[in-house]
Short mmCIF file of C-alpha atoms in Angstrom, two decimals:
data_model
loop_
_atom_site.label_atom_id
_atom_site.label_comp_id
_atom_site.label_asym_id
_atom_site.label_seq_id
_atom_site.Cartn_x
_atom_site.Cartn_y
_atom_site.Cartn_z
CA UNK A 1 0.00 0.00 0.00
CA UNK A 2 2.86 2.40 0.71
CA UNK A 3 4.22 1.88 -2.80
CA UNK A 4 0.84 2.64 -4.41
CA UNK A 5 0.44 5.78 -2.25
CA UNK A 6 3.86 6.98 -3.38
CA UNK A 7 2.97 6.45 -7.06
CA UNK A 8 -0.33 8.36 -6.70
CA UNK A 9 1.48 11.22 -5.02
CA UNK A 10 3.97 11.47 -7.89
CA UNK A 11 1.11 11.54 -10.46
CA UNK A 12 -0.76 14.42 -8.74
CA UNK A 13 -0.33 17.75 -10.63
CA UNK A 14 1.92 20.21 -8.85
CA UNK A 15 -0.66 23.01 -9.29
CA UNK A 16 -3.18 20.96 -7.37
CA UNK A 17 -0.70 20.27 -4.60
CA UNK A 18 0.14 23.93 -4.11
CA UNK A 19 -3.30 25.47 -4.75
CA UNK A 20 -4.22 27.93 -2.05
CA UNK A 21 -7.39 27.17 -0.15
CA UNK A 22 -10.41 29.15 -1.24
CA UNK A 23 -11.39 31.95 1.09
CA UNK A 24 -14.81 32.44 -0.50
CA UNK A 25 -13.96 36.12 -1.29
CA UNK A 26 -14.32 37.36 -4.91
CA UNK A 27 -11.10 38.11 -6.82
CA UNK A 28 -9.67 41.60 -6.40
CA UNK A 29 -10.45 44.06 -9.23
CA UNK A 30 -7.29 45.38 -10.83
CA UNK A 31 -7.50 49.08 -11.77
CA UNK A 32 -5.08 50.58 -14.27
CA UNK A 33 -4.50 54.34 -14.11
CA UNK A 34 -3.23 56.38 -17.04
CA UNK A 35 -0.57 58.89 -16.05
CA UNK A 36 -1.96 62.41 -16.30
CA UNK A 37 -0.41 64.55 -19.03
CA UNK A 38 1.66 67.44 -17.73
CA UNK A 39 0.09 70.76 -18.65
CA UNK A 40 2.74 73.03 -20.20
CA UNK A 41 3.28 76.41 -18.60
CA UNK A 42 3.10 79.41 -20.91
CA UNK A 43 6.33 81.40 -20.98
CA UNK A 44 6.49 84.87 -19.48
CA UNK A 45 7.33 87.24 -22.34
CA UNK A 46 7.91 90.97 -22.59
CA UNK A 47 6.44 91.39 -26.07
CA UNK A 48 3.54 93.81 -26.45
CA UNK A 49 1.47 91.26 -28.33
CA UNK A 50 1.75 87.65 -29.45
CA UNK A 51 -0.23 84.70 -30.72
CA UNK A 52 0.52 80.99 -31.24
CA UNK A 53 -1.62 78.98 -33.68
CA UNK A 54 -1.81 75.28 -34.43
CA UNK A 55 -1.93 75.43 -38.22
CA UNK A 56 -3.32 71.88 -38.46
CA UNK A 57 -6.41 72.56 -36.36
CA UNK A 58 -6.65 76.34 -36.38
CA UNK A 59 -6.64 76.33 -32.58
CA UNK A 60 -5.16 79.28 -30.72
CA UNK A 61 -2.66 77.93 -28.19
CA UNK A 62 -1.52 81.23 -26.69
CA UNK A 63 -2.45 84.88 -27.04
CA UNK A 64 -1.37 88.19 -25.60
CA UNK A 65 -3.30 91.27 -26.72
CA UNK A 66 -3.98 89.51 -30.04
CA UNK A 67 -6.14 92.31 -31.45
CA UNK A 68 -4.17 95.24 -30.09
CA UNK A 69 -3.14 97.63 -32.88
CA UNK A 70 0.62 97.92 -33.05
CA UNK A 71 3.30 99.02 -35.49
CA UNK A 72 4.36 95.91 -37.46
CA UNK A 73 7.63 97.09 -39.02
CA UNK A 74 8.65 94.83 -41.93
CA UNK A 75 6.03 92.19 -41.14
CA UNK A 76 4.04 94.54 -43.40
CA UNK A 77 5.86 92.96 -46.33
CA UNK A 78 3.78 89.78 -46.08
CA UNK A 79 0.81 91.87 -47.22
CA UNK A 80 3.04 93.61 -49.77
CA UNK A 81 3.91 90.21 -51.21
CA UNK A 82 0.26 89.12 -51.33
CA UNK A 83 -0.78 92.22 -53.28
CA UNK A 84 2.21 92.11 -55.63
CA UNK A 85 1.57 88.46 -56.44
CA UNK A 86 -2.00 89.32 -57.39
CA UNK A 87 -0.57 91.42 -60.22
CA UNK A 88 2.83 89.97 -61.10
CA UNK A 89 4.09 86.52 -62.13
CA UNK A 90 7.14 85.05 -60.43
CA UNK A 91 8.96 84.73 -63.75
CA UNK A 92 8.12 88.30 -64.79
CA UNK A 93 11.05 90.73 -65.14
CA UNK A 94 10.70 94.25 -63.77
CA UNK A 95 12.92 97.34 -63.64
CA UNK A 96 14.38 98.71 -60.42
CA UNK A 97 13.03 102.29 -60.00
CA UNK A 98 15.00 105.37 -59.04
CA UNK A 99 12.78 105.77 -55.98
CA UNK A 100 14.84 103.17 -54.09
CA UNK A 101 17.42 105.94 -53.63
CA UNK A 102 14.88 107.80 -51.47
CA UNK A 103 14.76 105.06 -48.85
CA UNK A 104 15.97 105.88 -45.31
CA UNK A 105 19.70 105.43 -44.84
CA UNK A 106 19.23 102.59 -42.36
CA UNK A 107 16.91 100.57 -44.61
CA UNK A 108 17.39 96.85 -44.95
CA UNK A 109 18.24 96.09 -48.58
CA UNK A 110 18.90 93.17 -50.89
CA UNK A 111 21.30 95.38 -52.86
CA UNK A 112 19.34 96.47 -55.94
CA UNK A 113 20.72 99.14 -58.25
CA UNK A 114 18.60 101.61 -60.17
CA UNK A 115 17.94 100.47 -63.73
CA UNK A 116 18.65 96.78 -63.16
CA UNK A 117 16.11 94.25 -64.35
CA UNK A 118 15.24 91.43 -61.96
CA UNK A 119 12.55 88.79 -61.76
CA UNK A 120 9.70 88.91 -59.30
CA UNK A 121 11.01 85.62 -57.88
CA UNK A 122 14.36 87.24 -57.12
CA UNK A 123 12.61 90.19 -55.50
CA UNK A 124 10.55 87.86 -53.32
CA UNK A 125 13.72 86.11 -52.17
CA UNK A 126 15.27 89.47 -51.29
CA UNK A 127 12.05 90.49 -49.54
CA UNK A 128 11.85 87.44 -47.28
CA UNK A 129 15.54 86.85 -46.57
CA UNK A 130 17.09 90.32 -46.36
CA UNK A 131 13.78 92.09 -45.70
CA UNK A 132 14.74 94.32 -48.59
CA UNK A 133 13.01 97.69 -48.60
CA UNK A 134 14.39 98.13 -52.11
CA UNK A 135 12.64 94.89 -53.10
CA UNK A 136 9.34 96.04 -51.57
CA UNK A 137 9.45 99.38 -53.41
CA UNK A 138 10.34 97.70 -56.70
CA UNK A 139 7.49 95.21 -56.35
CA UNK A 140 4.93 97.82 -55.39
CA UNK A 141 5.82 100.19 -58.23
CA UNK A 142 5.98 97.37 -60.78
CA UNK A 143 2.46 96.29 -59.82
CA UNK A 144 0.70 99.69 -59.64
CA UNK A 145 1.45 103.32 -58.78
CA UNK A 146 2.43 103.67 -55.11
CA UNK A 147 -0.81 105.22 -53.84
CA UNK A 148 -2.89 102.63 -55.65
CA UNK A 149 -0.74 99.85 -54.21
CA UNK A 150 -1.33 100.98 -50.63
CA UNK A 151 -5.05 101.13 -51.31
CA UNK A 152 -4.85 97.56 -52.56
CA UNK A 153 -3.04 96.54 -49.38
CA UNK A 154 -5.91 97.87 -47.30
CA UNK A 155 -8.42 96.17 -49.58
CA UNK A 156 -6.51 92.92 -49.15
CA UNK A 157 -6.65 93.35 -45.38
CA UNK A 158 -10.42 93.74 -45.56
CA UNK A 159 -10.74 90.66 -47.80
CA UNK A 160 -8.73 88.58 -45.33
CA UNK A 161 -10.73 89.76 -42.32
CA UNK A 162 -7.81 91.76 -40.94
CA UNK A 163 -10.07 94.12 -39.02
CA UNK A 164 -7.31 95.61 -36.85
CA UNK A 165 -5.14 96.74 -39.77
CA UNK A 166 -4.44 99.89 -41.73
CA UNK A 167 -1.39 100.39 -43.93
CA UNK A 168 0.16 103.57 -45.34
CA UNK A 169 3.30 102.19 -47.03
CA UNK A 170 4.50 98.86 -48.47
CA UNK A 171 7.64 98.70 -46.33
CA UNK A 172 6.53 99.03 -42.73
CA UNK A 173 8.10 102.40 -41.97
CA UNK A 174 6.80 103.92 -38.75
CA UNK A 175 3.67 106.03 -39.13
CA UNK A 176 0.84 106.65 -36.64
CA UNK A 177 -1.66 105.34 -39.19
CA UNK A 178 0.33 102.20 -40.03
CA UNK A 179 -0.91 99.52 -37.61
CA UNK A 180 -1.99 95.91 -37.43
CA UNK A 181 -2.35 93.14 -34.84
CA UNK A 182 -0.82 89.77 -34.07
CA UNK A 183 -4.07 88.05 -35.03
CA UNK A 184 -4.26 89.91 -38.35
CA UNK A 185 -0.66 89.12 -39.27
CA UNK A 186 -1.36 85.46 -38.60
CA UNK A 187 -4.18 85.65 -41.14
CA UNK A 188 -1.85 87.23 -43.70
CA UNK A 189 0.81 84.57 -43.15
CA UNK A 190 -1.74 81.76 -43.49
CA UNK A 191 -3.04 83.33 -46.72
CA UNK A 192 0.48 83.56 -48.15
CA UNK A 193 1.19 79.89 -47.46
CA UNK A 194 -2.20 78.81 -48.81
CA UNK A 195 -2.09 80.81 -52.05
CA UNK A 196 1.64 81.05 -52.72
CA UNK A 197 3.40 78.16 -50.95
CA UNK A 198 6.44 78.47 -53.21
CA UNK A 199 7.00 82.01 -51.99
CA UNK A 200 6.40 81.12 -48.33
CA UNK A 201 8.96 78.31 -48.69
CA UNK A 202 11.62 80.83 -49.74
CA UNK A 203 11.80 82.01 -46.13
CA UNK A 204 13.27 78.67 -45.04
CA UNK A 205 16.62 79.33 -46.74
CA UNK A 206 19.41 80.44 -44.41
CA UNK A 207 21.23 82.18 -47.24
CA UNK A 208 21.14 82.35 -51.00
CA UNK A 209 23.30 83.67 -53.83
CA UNK A 210 21.51 84.98 -56.89
CA UNK A 211 24.06 84.81 -59.70
CA UNK A 212 24.76 87.78 -61.92
CA UNK A 213 22.94 87.98 -65.22
CA UNK A 214 23.04 90.25 -68.25
CA UNK A 215 20.58 92.56 -66.48
CA UNK A 216 21.84 92.66 -62.88
CA UNK A 217 24.83 91.99 -60.66
CA UNK A 218 25.00 89.07 -58.19
CA UNK A 219 23.14 89.29 -54.88
CA UNK A 220 24.29 87.55 -51.71
CA UNK A 221 21.20 87.14 -49.56
CA UNK A 222 21.27 86.32 -45.85
CA UNK A 223 18.17 85.42 -43.85
CA UNK A 224 17.71 87.82 -40.94
CA UNK A 225 15.55 85.25 -39.13
CA UNK A 226 17.99 83.65 -36.69
CA UNK A 227 15.57 80.82 -35.89
CA UNK A 228 16.22 79.33 -39.33
CA UNK A 229 19.75 78.56 -38.11
CA UNK A 230 19.09 77.93 -34.42
CA UNK A 231 15.63 76.41 -33.95
CA UNK A 232 15.12 72.81 -35.14
CA UNK A 233 12.21 72.65 -37.55
CA UNK A 234 11.98 76.40 -38.23
CA UNK A 235 10.60 77.16 -41.70
CA UNK A 236 10.15 80.95 -41.80
CA UNK A 237 8.74 83.51 -42.07
CA UNK A 238 9.42 87.25 -41.65
CA UNK A 239 11.41 89.57 -39.42
CA UNK A 240 10.85 93.23 -38.62
CA UNK A 241 12.25 96.02 -36.50
CA UNK A 242 11.82 99.78 -36.20
CA UNK A 243 12.25 102.18 -33.33
CA UNK A 244 8.49 102.46 -32.80
CA UNK A 245 7.61 98.83 -33.48
CA UNK A 246 10.47 97.20 -31.62
CA UNK A 247 11.35 93.64 -32.55
CA UNK A 248 8.73 91.78 -34.58
CA UNK A 249 8.63 88.27 -35.99
CA UNK A 250 6.33 85.85 -37.76
CA UNK A 251 7.81 82.41 -37.07
CA UNK A 252 6.72 79.08 -38.51
CA UNK A 253 8.01 75.66 -37.55
CA UNK A 254 7.19 71.98 -37.80
CA UNK A 255 7.88 69.09 -35.42
CA UNK A 256 6.64 65.49 -35.41
CA UNK A 257 4.00 66.30 -38.00
CA UNK A 258 2.69 69.39 -36.16
CA UNK A 259 2.80 72.84 -37.76
CA UNK A 260 2.83 76.03 -35.70
CA UNK A 261 2.77 79.76 -36.38
CA UNK A 262 3.90 82.41 -33.92
CA UNK A 263 3.54 86.17 -34.24
CA UNK A 264 5.42 88.42 -31.82
CA UNK A 265 5.18 92.22 -31.81
CA UNK A 266 7.21 94.71 -29.80
CA UNK A 267 9.61 92.24 -28.22
CA UNK A 268 13.05 93.13 -26.83
CA UNK A 269 14.19 89.56 -27.59
CA UNK A 270 12.21 88.36 -30.60
CA UNK A 271 14.10 85.16 -31.30
CA UNK A 272 14.31 83.95 -27.70
CA UNK A 273 10.66 84.75 -26.98
CA UNK A 274 9.48 83.26 -30.28
CA UNK A 275 11.44 80.08 -29.60
CA UNK A 276 9.91 79.83 -26.12
CA UNK A 277 6.43 80.24 -27.59
CA UNK A 278 7.13 77.57 -30.21
CA UNK A 279 8.33 75.19 -27.47
CA UNK A 280 5.15 75.89 -25.52
CA UNK A 281 3.05 75.33 -28.61
CA UNK A 282 4.62 72.01 -29.49
CA UNK A 283 4.22 70.86 -25.89
CA UNK A 284 0.52 71.76 -26.10
CA UNK A 285 -0.44 69.86 -29.24
#
């Protein structure tokens, strides 16, 4: 009998031997908790106005006095480009007018010379990289007489719903009547990318050399937007500065499939504050 008991013991499954006795209580419910997402903290900035938009959803991620009317400096040239492109083809050749010699001495320039003939494409590259006042004047006068061009800028603002804006020149020179808002400039930038993506893409180049031709000398262009060289994913768009406006910037960037737009007006540190707003925006999407 002892031998048979030993054999039966060896044939008994181990799980049965070590099964805990039932207590009669139901099994414990296991609850799984998802870790809460950290809410990003908006940066403290000294700009007078700013806005951050998610271009994929249209959602506003940050705003500071978004409809306040401020001097925009050379961010004006986004509207200048929109109006010029309504009347001129990129491959069209235009003459550089003598009026570029009347620009203020401290104007940003792409280096045009009176009487040269350049393409609209080349002028757009000088407009968005070097923020060329000479390029803006040449474009505006090639499209229509100056006064008519400014009227068209204001009509364009109305068409785009830029209700905070009024322009008096195509450059962005300081004038009490030359004002716009961060929200309005965002609308202009979105319109440029939607209608003229080739032109908007020009602003992603860190530098560019336009070779000499039979009608003009060579131009060495350098993008004034430091974020193109320092901020990963930066794609544009336009810089500006005047004594009244302070530092101004429309910045665009992409990261992990997300696309953001930042407008900063009246900032003492436009690139640092714009980068901080982009970081905040990407952390929020």
